[in-house]
Coordinates of C-alpha atoms and ligand atoms in Angstrom, one line a residue:
M240 CA 41.7 39.6 91.1
T241 CA 43.7 40.5 87.9
G242 CA 42.5 43.1 85.4
R243 CA 41.6 40.3 83.0
D244 CA 39.5 38.5 85.6
R245 CA 37.7 41.7 86.4
W246 CA 37.1 42.2 82.7
T247 CA 35.5 38.8 82.2
Q248 CA 33.4 39.0 85.3
D249 CA 32.0 42.5 85.0
R250 CA 30.9 42.4 81.4
T251 CA 28.0 40.8 79.7
H252 CA 29.5 38.1 77.4
V253 CA 27.8 36.9 74.3
R254 CA 29.0 34.9 71.3
V255 CA 28.0 37.6 68.8
A256 CA 27.6 41.3 69.1
I257 CA 25.9 43.0 66.2
V258 CA 26.1 46.8 65.9
G259 CA 23.0 48.3 64.3
S260 CA 19.4 47.2 63.7
G261 CA 18.9 48.1 60.0
F262 CA 18.6 45.6 57.2
A263 CA 22.1 44.4 57.8
G264 CA 22.0 43.9 61.6
L265 CA 18.6 42.3 61.5
G266 CA 19.6 40.0 58.6
A267 CA 22.7 38.9 60.4
A268 CA 20.8 38.1 63.6
I269 CA 18.2 36.1 61.6
R270 CA 20.9 34.0 59.8
L271 CA 22.8 33.4 63.1
K272 CA 19.6 32.3 64.9
Q273 CA 18.7 30.0 62.0
A274 CA 22.1 28.4 62.4
G275 CA 21.3 27.8 66.1
I276 CA 23.3 30.7 67.5
H277 CA 21.0 32.5 69.9
D278 CA 23.7 33.9 72.1
L279 CA 23.7 37.3 70.5
V280 CA 22.9 40.9 71.1
I281 CA 22.1 43.7 68.7
L282 CA 23.5 47.0 70.0
E283 CA 21.5 49.9 68.7
R284 CA 22.2 53.6 69.5
A285 CA 18.6 54.7 68.8
R286 CA 15.4 53.9 70.7
E287 CA 13.8 52.0 67.8
L288 CA 15.0 49.6 65.2
G289 CA 15.1 50.2 61.5
G290 CA 18.2 52.2 60.6
T291 CA 17.8 54.1 57.3
W292 CA 14.0 53.5 57.3
R293 CA 13.6 54.8 60.9
D294 CA 15.7 57.9 60.4
N295 CA 14.6 59.1 56.9
S296 CA 11.1 60.1 57.6
Y297 CA 11.1 63.1 55.3
P298 CA 8.1 63.8 53.1
G299 CA 8.2 61.6 50.0
C300 CA 10.8 59.2 51.3
A301 CA 10.6 55.9 49.4
C302 CA 12.9 53.2 48.0
D303 CA 14.2 53.4 44.5
V304 CA 14.4 49.7 43.9
Q305 CA 11.1 47.8 43.7
S306 CA 10.0 46.5 47.1
H307 CA 9.6 42.9 45.9
L308 CA 13.3 42.9 45.4
Y309 CA 14.3 45.5 48.1
S310 CA 13.3 43.1 50.9
F311 CA 14.7 39.9 52.4
S312 CA 14.4 36.9 50.1
F313 CA 13.4 34.8 53.1
A314 CA 10.7 37.2 54.3
P315 CA 8.7 38.1 51.3
N316 CA 5.9 40.6 51.9
P317 CA 2.8 40.1 49.7
E318 CA 1.3 43.3 51.1
W319 CA 3.5 46.0 49.4
S320 CA 1.1 48.7 48.4
H321 CA 3.3 50.2 45.6
S322 CA 6.1 48.9 43.4
F323 CA 8.3 51.4 45.2
S324 CA 7.1 51.5 48.8
R325 CA 7.2 54.5 51.0
Q326 CA 9.3 54.8 54.1
P327 CA 6.6 54.1 56.7
E328 CA 5.8 50.8 54.9
I329 CA 9.5 49.7 54.7
W330 CA 10.0 50.6 58.4
A331 CA 6.9 48.6 59.4
Y332 CA 8.2 45.7 57.3
L333 CA 11.5 45.7 59.3
Q334 CA 9.6 45.9 62.6
R335 CA 7.5 43.0 61.6
V336 CA 10.4 40.9 60.5
A337 CA 12.2 41.6 63.8
R338 CA 9.1 40.5 65.7
D339 CA 8.4 37.4 63.5
Y340 CA 12.0 36.1 63.8
G341 CA 12.2 36.7 67.6
L342 CA 14.8 39.4 67.5
L343 CA 13.3 41.9 69.9
P344 CA 14.6 40.3 73.1
H345 CA 18.1 40.5 71.6
I346 CA 18.1 44.3 70.8
R347 CA 19.7 46.6 73.3
F348 CA 18.3 50.0 72.4
D349 CA 20.0 53.2 73.4
H350 CA 23.3 51.4 73.4
E351 CA 25.7 53.4 71.2
V352 CA 29.0 51.5 70.6
R353 CA 31.8 53.9 71.6
D354 CA 34.8 51.6 71.2
A355 CA 35.5 48.0 70.3
R356 CA 38.9 46.5 70.8
W357 CA 40.1 42.9 70.0
D358 CA 41.7 41.2 72.9
D359 CA 44.1 38.4 71.8
A360 CA 44.4 36.8 75.2
S361 CA 40.6 36.1 75.6
Q362 CA 40.0 36.0 71.9
R363 CA 37.2 38.4 72.3
W364 CA 36.0 41.8 71.3
R365 CA 35.8 44.2 74.3
I366 CA 33.0 46.5 73.4
E367 CA 32.2 49.8 75.2
T368 CA 28.7 51.2 74.8
T369 CA 27.0 54.1 76.4
R370 CA 25.1 51.7 78.7
G371 CA 27.9 49.3 79.8
E372 CA 30.5 46.9 78.4
Y373 CA 30.1 43.7 76.4
G374 CA 32.5 40.9 75.5
A375 CA 31.9 39.0 72.3
S376 CA 33.7 36.4 70.3
L377 CA 32.4 37.8 67.0
L378 CA 31.6 41.4 66.1
V379 CA 29.3 42.2 63.2
M380 CA 29.7 45.9 62.3
A381 CA 26.3 46.7 60.7
S382 CA 26.3 50.4 61.6
G383 CA 25.3 51.5 58.1
A384 CA 27.1 53.2 55.3
L385 CA 24.5 55.8 55.0
S386 CA 23.5 56.3 58.6
D387 CA 25.6 59.4 59.5
P388 CA 24.4 62.6 57.7
A389 CA 27.0 64.7 56.0
V390 CA 26.3 68.4 56.8
P391 CA 28.6 70.9 55.1
R392 CA 30.0 73.6 57.4
L393 CA 28.5 76.6 55.6
P394 CA 30.2 79.9 56.5
G395 CA 28.1 81.7 59.1
I396 CA 25.6 78.8 59.8
E397 CA 26.0 79.4 63.5
R398 CA 24.5 82.8 63.1
F399 CA 21.4 81.5 61.4
E400 CA 18.2 82.3 63.4
G401 CA 15.8 80.1 61.5
R402 CA 15.6 76.3 61.6
A403 CA 18.2 74.2 59.9
F404 CA 18.2 70.4 59.6
H405 CA 19.3 67.4 57.5
S406 CA 16.8 65.4 55.6
A407 CA 17.6 62.3 57.7
C408 CA 16.6 64.2 60.9
W409 CA 13.5 65.9 59.5
D410 CA 12.1 68.6 61.8
H411 CA 8.4 67.4 61.9
E412 CA 7.6 70.2 64.4
L413 CA 8.2 72.9 61.8
D414 CA 5.2 73.8 59.7
L415 CA 6.7 74.7 56.3
R416 CA 3.5 76.3 55.1
G417 CA 4.2 79.9 53.9
K418 CA 7.9 79.6 54.7
R419 CA 10.9 80.6 52.6
V420 CA 13.1 77.6 52.4
A421 CA 16.6 77.0 51.1
V422 CA 17.4 73.4 50.1
I423 CA 21.1 72.6 49.9
G424 CA 21.9 69.6 47.6
T425 CA 20.0 67.8 44.8
G426 CA 20.7 64.2 45.6
A427 CA 18.5 61.1 46.1
S428 CA 16.7 62.5 49.2
A429 CA 16.2 66.1 47.9
I430 CA 14.6 65.0 44.7
Q431 CA 12.0 63.1 46.8
F432 CA 11.2 65.8 49.3
V433 CA 11.4 68.9 47.0
P434 CA 8.1 68.0 45.2
E435 CA 6.4 67.4 48.5
I436 CA 7.3 70.7 50.1
Q437 CA 7.1 72.9 47.0
P438 CA 3.3 73.3 47.1
L439 CA 3.4 74.3 50.8
V440 CA 6.2 76.8 50.9
E441 CA 6.1 80.5 49.9
R442 CA 9.5 80.4 48.2
L443 CA 12.0 77.5 47.6
H444 CA 15.6 78.1 46.6
V445 CA 17.2 74.8 45.5
F446 CA 21.0 75.1 45.7
Q447 CA 22.5 72.7 43.1
R448 CA 26.2 72.0 42.8
T449 CA 25.8 69.4 40.1
P450 CA 22.6 68.4 38.4
P451 CA 21.8 64.7 38.8
W452 CA 20.8 62.4 35.9
I453 CA 17.1 61.6 36.4
I454 CA 15.1 58.9 34.7
P455 CA 11.3 58.2 35.0
R456 CA 10.0 56.3 38.0
H457 CA 7.7 53.5 36.9
D458 CA 5.8 53.3 40.1
R459 CA 2.2 52.0 40.4
P460 CA -0.1 50.9 43.2
L461 CA -0.3 47.2 43.7
G462 CA -4.0 46.4 43.9
A463 CA -6.0 44.1 46.2
F464 CA -6.2 41.4 43.6
E465 CA -2.4 41.3 43.0
R466 CA -1.8 41.3 46.8
A467 CA -4.2 38.4 47.3
L468 CA -2.6 36.5 44.5
F469 CA 0.9 36.9 46.1
R470 CA -0.6 35.8 49.5
R471 CA -2.1 32.7 48.0
A472 CA 0.7 31.8 45.6
P473 CA 4.0 32.8 47.1
A474 CA 5.8 31.2 44.1
L475 CA 4.4 34.0 41.9
Q476 CA 6.0 36.6 44.1
R477 CA 9.3 34.8 43.8
V478 CA 8.9 34.8 40.0
L479 CA 8.2 38.5 40.1
R480 CA 11.3 39.1 42.3
G481 CA 13.4 37.1 39.9
W482 CA 12.1 39.1 36.9
I483 CA 12.8 42.5 38.7
Y484 CA 16.2 41.2 39.6
L485 CA 17.1 40.4 36.0
R486 CA 15.8 43.7 34.6
R487 CA 17.8 45.6 37.2
E488 CA 21.0 43.7 36.3
L489 CA 20.5 44.9 32.8
L490 CA 20.7 48.5 34.1
L491 CA 24.4 47.7 35.0
V492 CA 25.3 47.3 31.3
P493 CA 25.4 51.0 30.4
F494 CA 27.5 51.7 33.5
R495 CA 30.1 49.3 32.1
H496 CA 29.9 50.2 28.4
A497 CA 30.2 53.9 27.4
A498 CA 28.3 53.5 24.1
L499 CA 25.3 52.2 25.9
A500 CA 25.6 55.0 28.5
R501 CA 25.0 57.5 25.7
L502 CA 21.7 55.7 24.9
A503 CA 20.7 56.0 28.6
E504 CA 21.6 59.6 28.5
R505 CA 19.4 60.3 25.5
M506 CA 16.5 58.7 27.4
A507 CA 17.1 60.8 30.5
L508 CA 17.4 64.0 28.4
A509 CA 14.1 63.2 26.7
H510 CA 12.6 62.9 30.2
L511 CA 14.0 66.4 31.1
R512 CA 12.8 67.9 27.8
K513 CA 9.3 66.6 28.4
A514 CA 9.1 68.1 31.9
V515 CA 10.9 71.4 31.5
R516 CA 10.0 73.8 28.6
D517 CA 12.1 76.7 29.8
P518 CA 15.5 76.4 28.0
A519 CA 17.4 78.3 30.7
L520 CA 16.2 76.1 33.4
R521 CA 16.8 73.0 31.2
R522 CA 20.4 74.1 30.7
K523 CA 20.9 74.3 34.5
L524 CA 19.4 70.9 34.9
T525 CA 21.5 69.2 32.2
P526 CA 24.3 67.1 33.6
S527 CA 27.7 67.5 32.0
Y528 CA 29.2 64.2 33.1
R529 CA 28.6 60.6 32.0
I530 CA 25.4 59.0 33.3
G531 CA 25.9 56.6 36.2
C532 CA 29.1 58.3 37.4
K533 CA 27.0 59.7 40.3
R534 CA 23.9 57.9 41.5
V535 CA 21.2 57.9 38.8
L536 CA 18.0 59.1 40.4
I537 CA 14.4 58.2 39.5
S538 CA 11.5 60.7 39.7
N539 CA 8.5 61.9 37.8
D540 CA 7.7 64.9 40.0
Y541 CA 11.0 66.5 40.7
Y542 CA 11.4 68.3 37.3
P543 CA 7.8 69.5 37.3
A544 CA 8.2 70.9 40.8
L545 CA 11.2 73.0 39.7
T546 CA 9.1 74.6 37.0
R547 CA 6.7 76.1 39.5
P548 CA 6.7 79.9 40.0
N549 CA 7.7 79.7 43.7
V550 CA 10.9 77.7 42.9
E551 CA 14.4 79.0 42.0
V552 CA 17.2 76.6 41.1
V553 CA 20.5 78.3 42.1
T554 CA 23.6 76.8 40.6
G555 CA 26.5 76.5 43.0
T556 CA 26.4 76.3 46.7
V557 CA 25.8 78.7 49.5
A558 CA 28.7 81.2 50.0
E559 CA 27.4 82.6 53.3
V560 CA 24.6 82.2 55.8
R561 CA 23.3 85.2 57.6
A562 CA 20.8 85.5 60.5
R563 CA 17.8 85.4 58.2
S564 CA 19.2 84.7 54.8
V565 CA 21.5 82.8 52.6
V566 CA 23.9 84.2 50.1
G567 CA 24.7 82.2 47.0
E568 CA 28.0 82.1 45.1
D569 CA 26.3 84.5 42.7
G570 CA 26.4 87.1 45.6
V571 CA 22.6 87.3 45.8
E572 CA 21.1 87.4 49.3
R573 CA 17.9 85.3 49.6
P574 CA 15.8 85.7 52.8
V575 CA 14.9 82.3 54.3
D576 CA 13.2 80.9 57.4
A577 CA 14.6 77.4 57.1
I578 CA 17.5 75.6 55.6
I579 CA 17.2 71.9 54.7
F580 CA 20.3 69.9 54.0
G581 CA 19.8 67.3 51.3
T582 CA 23.5 66.7 51.4
G583 CA 23.6 62.9 51.8
F584 CA 26.0 60.8 53.9
Q585 CA 29.6 59.9 54.3
P586 CA 29.9 56.3 53.2
T587 CA 33.7 56.1 52.9
D588 CA 34.5 57.4 56.4
Q589 CA 32.2 55.6 58.7
P590 CA 32.4 57.0 62.3
L591 CA 32.5 53.6 63.9
A592 CA 35.5 52.6 61.9
H593 CA 37.5 55.1 64.0
H594 CA 36.6 53.1 67.1
V595 CA 37.0 49.5 66.1
R596 CA 40.5 48.6 67.0
A597 CA 42.9 45.7 66.5
A598 CA 44.8 44.3 69.5
D599 CA 47.6 46.8 68.9
G600 CA 45.2 49.7 69.2
R601 CA 45.1 50.5 65.4
S602 CA 41.6 51.5 64.3
L603 CA 40.0 50.3 61.1
T604 CA 40.3 53.9 59.8
D605 CA 44.1 53.8 60.5
A606 CA 44.4 50.4 58.8
W607 CA 42.4 51.6 55.7
G608 CA 44.4 54.8 55.3
G609 CA 41.5 56.6 53.6
S610 CA 40.5 53.7 51.4
P611 CA 38.4 51.0 53.0
R612 CA 39.2 47.4 51.9
A613 CA 38.1 44.0 53.0
Y614 CA 38.4 40.4 51.8
A615 CA 35.1 39.5 50.0
G616 CA 34.0 42.9 51.1
T617 CA 33.4 41.5 54.5
T618 CA 36.5 40.5 56.6
V619 CA 39.6 42.5 57.3
A620 CA 43.2 41.3 57.8
G621 CA 44.5 42.2 61.3
F622 CA 41.0 42.4 62.7
P623 CA 40.0 38.9 63.8
N624 CA 36.4 37.8 64.1
L625 CA 35.1 41.0 62.6
F626 CA 32.5 41.2 59.8
V627 CA 31.7 44.5 58.1
L628 CA 28.2 44.7 56.6
P629 CA 27.9 46.3 54.1
G630 CA 31.6 46.2 53.6
P631 CA 33.9 48.1 51.3
N632 CA 32.9 47.6 47.6
T633 CA 29.6 46.0 48.3
G634 CA 27.5 49.0 47.6
L635 CA 25.4 49.3 44.4
G636 CA 24.3 51.8 41.9
H637 CA 21.8 49.7 40.1
T638 CA 19.9 47.3 42.3
S639 CA 19.0 46.1 45.8
V640 CA 21.6 46.4 48.6
V641 CA 19.6 43.7 50.4
Y642 CA 20.7 41.2 47.8
M643 CA 24.4 42.0 48.5
L644 CA 23.8 41.9 52.3
E645 CA 22.3 38.4 51.9
A646 CA 25.3 37.3 49.9
Q647 CA 27.7 38.7 52.5
L648 CA 25.7 36.8 55.2
E649 CA 26.3 33.6 53.3
H650 CA 30.0 34.3 53.6
V651 CA 29.8 35.2 57.3
M652 CA 28.0 31.9 58.0
G653 CA 30.6 30.0 56.0
V654 CA 33.4 31.6 58.1
V655 CA 31.5 30.8 61.3
R656 CA 31.1 27.1 60.2
L657 CA 34.8 27.0 59.3
M658 CA 35.7 28.2 62.8
D659 CA 33.5 25.6 64.4
Q660 CA 34.9 22.8 62.2
H661 CA 38.4 23.6 63.3
G662 CA 37.7 24.6 66.9
A663 CA 39.1 28.0 66.1
G664 CA 38.9 30.9 68.6
A665 CA 40.0 33.5 66.0
V666 CA 39.8 33.9 62.2
E667 CA 40.9 36.6 59.9
P668 CA 41.7 36.7 56.1
R669 CA 45.2 36.3 55.0
A670 CA 46.7 39.7 54.0
E671 CA 47.6 38.4 50.6
A672 CA 44.1 37.0 50.0
E673 CA 42.7 40.4 50.9
A674 CA 45.1 42.2 48.6
A675 CA 44.3 39.9 45.8
W676 CA 40.5 40.5 46.3
V677 CA 41.1 44.3 46.2
R678 CA 43.1 43.9 43.0
E679 CA 40.3 41.9 41.5
V680 CA 37.7 44.6 42.5
D681 CA 39.9 47.4 41.0
R682 CA 40.4 45.4 37.8
R683 CA 36.6 45.0 37.4
M684 CA 36.2 48.7 38.3
A685 CA 38.6 49.9 35.6
G686 CA 36.8 51.4 32.6
T687 CA 33.4 51.7 34.3
V688 CA 31.6 55.0 34.4
W689 CA 32.4 55.2 38.1
V690 CA 36.1 55.8 37.6
A691 CA 36.5 56.7 33.9
G692 CA 36.8 60.2 32.6
G693 CA 37.8 61.8 35.9
C694 CA 34.2 61.8 37.3
R695 CA 34.0 62.8 41.0
S696 CA 31.3 61.3 43.2
W697 CA 30.6 60.3 46.8
Y698 CA 31.5 56.7 45.7
L699 CA 35.2 57.8 45.7
D700 CA 37.2 57.8 48.9
A701 CA 39.9 60.2 50.1
T702 CA 42.5 58.5 47.9
G703 CA 40.3 58.8 44.8
R704 CA 39.6 55.1 44.7
N705 CA 36.1 53.7 44.4
S706 CA 35.8 51.7 47.6
T707 CA 32.1 51.9 47.7
L708 CA 30.6 50.0 44.8
W709 CA 30.7 46.5 43.6
P710 CA 31.6 47.1 40.0
D711 CA 30.0 44.0 38.4
H712 CA 26.8 42.0 38.3
T713 CA 25.6 41.1 41.8
W714 CA 25.3 37.3 41.0
R715 CA 29.1 37.4 40.3
Y716 CA 29.7 38.7 43.8
R717 CA 27.4 36.1 45.3
R718 CA 29.1 33.3 43.4
R719 CA 32.5 34.6 44.5
V720 CA 31.8 34.8 48.2
A721 CA 29.1 32.3 48.9
R722 CA 31.7 29.5 49.3
V723 CA 34.4 30.2 51.7
V724 CA 38.0 29.3 50.6
P725 CA 39.6 27.9 53.8
D726 CA 43.1 28.7 52.5
D727 CA 42.3 32.4 52.4
Y728 CA 41.8 32.5 56.1
V729 CA 44.1 32.1 59.1
L730 CA 42.5 30.1 61.9
T731 CA 43.9 30.4 65.4
P732 CA 43.0 27.5 67.7
A733 CA 40.7 28.4 70.6
R734 CA 43.0 29.1 73.6
R735 CA 42.6 26.7 76.4
D736 CA 43.6 29.5 78.8
A737 CA 41.2 32.0 77.3
D738 CA 38.6 33.1 79.8
Q739 CA 35.4 31.3 78.9
P740 CA 32.7 33.0 81.1
A741 CA 29.2 31.5 80.9
P742 CA 27.4 33.4 78.2
A743 CA 24.6 35.6 79.3
A744 CA 21.5 34.5 77.6
A745 CA 20.0 37.2 75.4
D746 CA 16.5 35.7 75.4
Ligands
LIG130 C1 16.7 57.7 51.9 C2 17.4 56.5 51.5 C3 16.8 55.6 50.6 C4 17.5 54.4 50.2 N1 16.9 53.6 49.2 C5 17.5 52.5 48.9 C6 16.9 51.6 47.9 O1 15.9 51.9 47.3 N2 17.5 50.5 47.5 C7 18.7 50.2 48.1 O2 19.3 49.1 47.8 N3 19.3 50.9 49.1 C8 18.7 52.1 49.5 N4 19.3 52.9 50.4 C9 20.5 52.4 51.1 C10 20.1 51.9 52.5 O3 20.9 52.6 53.4 C11 20.4 50.4 52.5 O4 19.6 49.7 51.5 C12 20.0 49.7 53.8 O5 18.8 50.2 54.4 C13 21.2 49.9 54.8 O6 20.9 49.0 55.9 P1 22.1 48.9 57.0 O7 21.6 48.0 58.1 O8 23.4 48.6 56.4 O9 22.3 50.3 57.6 P2 21.3 51.3 58.4 O10 19.9 51.1 57.9 O11 21.9 52.7 58.2 O12 21.4 50.8 59.9 C14 22.5 51.1 60.7 C15 22.1 51.1 62.1 O13 23.2 51.2 63.0 C16 23.0 52.1 64.0 N5 24.3 52.6 64.5 C17 25.2 53.3 63.8 N6 26.3 53.5 64.5 C18 26.1 52.9 65.7 C19 26.8 52.8 66.9 N7 28.0 53.4 67.0 N8 26.3 52.1 68.0 C20 25.1 51.5 67.9 N9 24.3 51.6 66.8 C21 24.8 52.3 65.7 C22 22.1 53.1 63.4 O14 21.4 53.8 64.4 C23 21.2 52.3 62.5 O15 20.1 51.9 63.2 C24 18.7 54.1 50.8 C25 19.3 54.9 51.7 C26 18.7 56.1 52.1 C27 19.3 57.0 53.1

């Protein structure tokens, strides 16, 4: 038996392997099944599905895009209890969607993908997981842009004798009542959990490197009458979704036009003035960069929480951690029992990209050289039959990521149809088409708040390029990618001699 024979016989073979069971992985599985492709597995490293909404169980965790838009268009939920739902409700929604669309038998929990390598001879991905190997014709990388916490290596952290954890791995065993706590970071998660823990703790030191721009959160409970109305008249819910969509697209305008950005800044500053009377604290909380450059946050209770007597906002980061204290850049030692990292994620250097390899062994990370790029934000030259969801430059600063994922999925399905029509065994974008796409994205990006004026943010990659955000209206993205341009792709006929083992049914 040759090495290749052994490879085809020992592995589970499927047509599609999807890595990750968040919005992207579940959405991909649903669209594939709707197109009659049932021979698929979802490889998930955790023991439960849900991605972001499984992991981020910190107090106060909620979405910051209205739920009627931040959900699948094909699976509306009339039962949302608030305009901006809390994490348990979004997680339950994803679990319900997975059940309703028959995805559970396809999910392989506790299967962390360690390596995936394209094999030209068999026109398959060889996928190594912690629980065995898989072969797949198509690989959907839906492992999440915000699924791996970024934890700074604070000097001395290994000596700390209290509890230290990231907001995405909340320590629910720890009772924070009466504790002295240091929060590192003031991003989207921190501004949600700080108001929740402030009333419990004895002392809260919030270490802030850069103050975020914060605008009011127009949240409200959705009453029984409204919910019954959506249940009985689903069209009404679609109208509301459309209305929210349009309003959120308007939010993009100040990010693209500096004069309007000033107007938005005035509104945000009025929100700050109303909540914080103390001029010294207000000064600390006033951003010195253009609004939108970093993620704009929404909250009504963060500023009030910072004005409470048990809270101190420390500008700068932690210089040193000692056994029972943290020392700020100001040299002051603050005794603490716990450190909570609200330091976000690492979207431009996804761990799995280091382990997804072309036939020659080059990883996606190598190919990207510090700056992720993909044709239509989805497919990558040199990496056949690979789809990256969400891909480079498909992130958003103003509206629902789920909308972009659905647009990407239209593209994926178009490429799969193209393969079927041509009897292709492999497909990848032409390098020139990919380069032209990246030029177009960079052209749209030029002059926006995300790159103008030397503003630094987590949207920028190691080369200083913004490879995270789609810099225009989302309908423009959808219109550009929904229809696949066949000439932009290289199709390789299915090899007659390629091993074609009988697929293992996933359900
Ligand atoms: C606290 C928080 C709030 C947010 N709020 C909003 C919002 O209001 N609006 C919005 O548009 N976006 C929001 N986002 C962004 C959010 O991440 C996306 O909207 C969306 O949930 C991402 O879905 P995903 O499937 O791409 O990734 P994830 O939900 O991160 O799912 C990825 C999955 O892949 C799995 N995985 C990763 N690596 C491997 C591996 N090697 N092998 C196997 N499995 C693996 C993970 O365990 C995870 O289950 C928020 C993010 C956070 C963190």
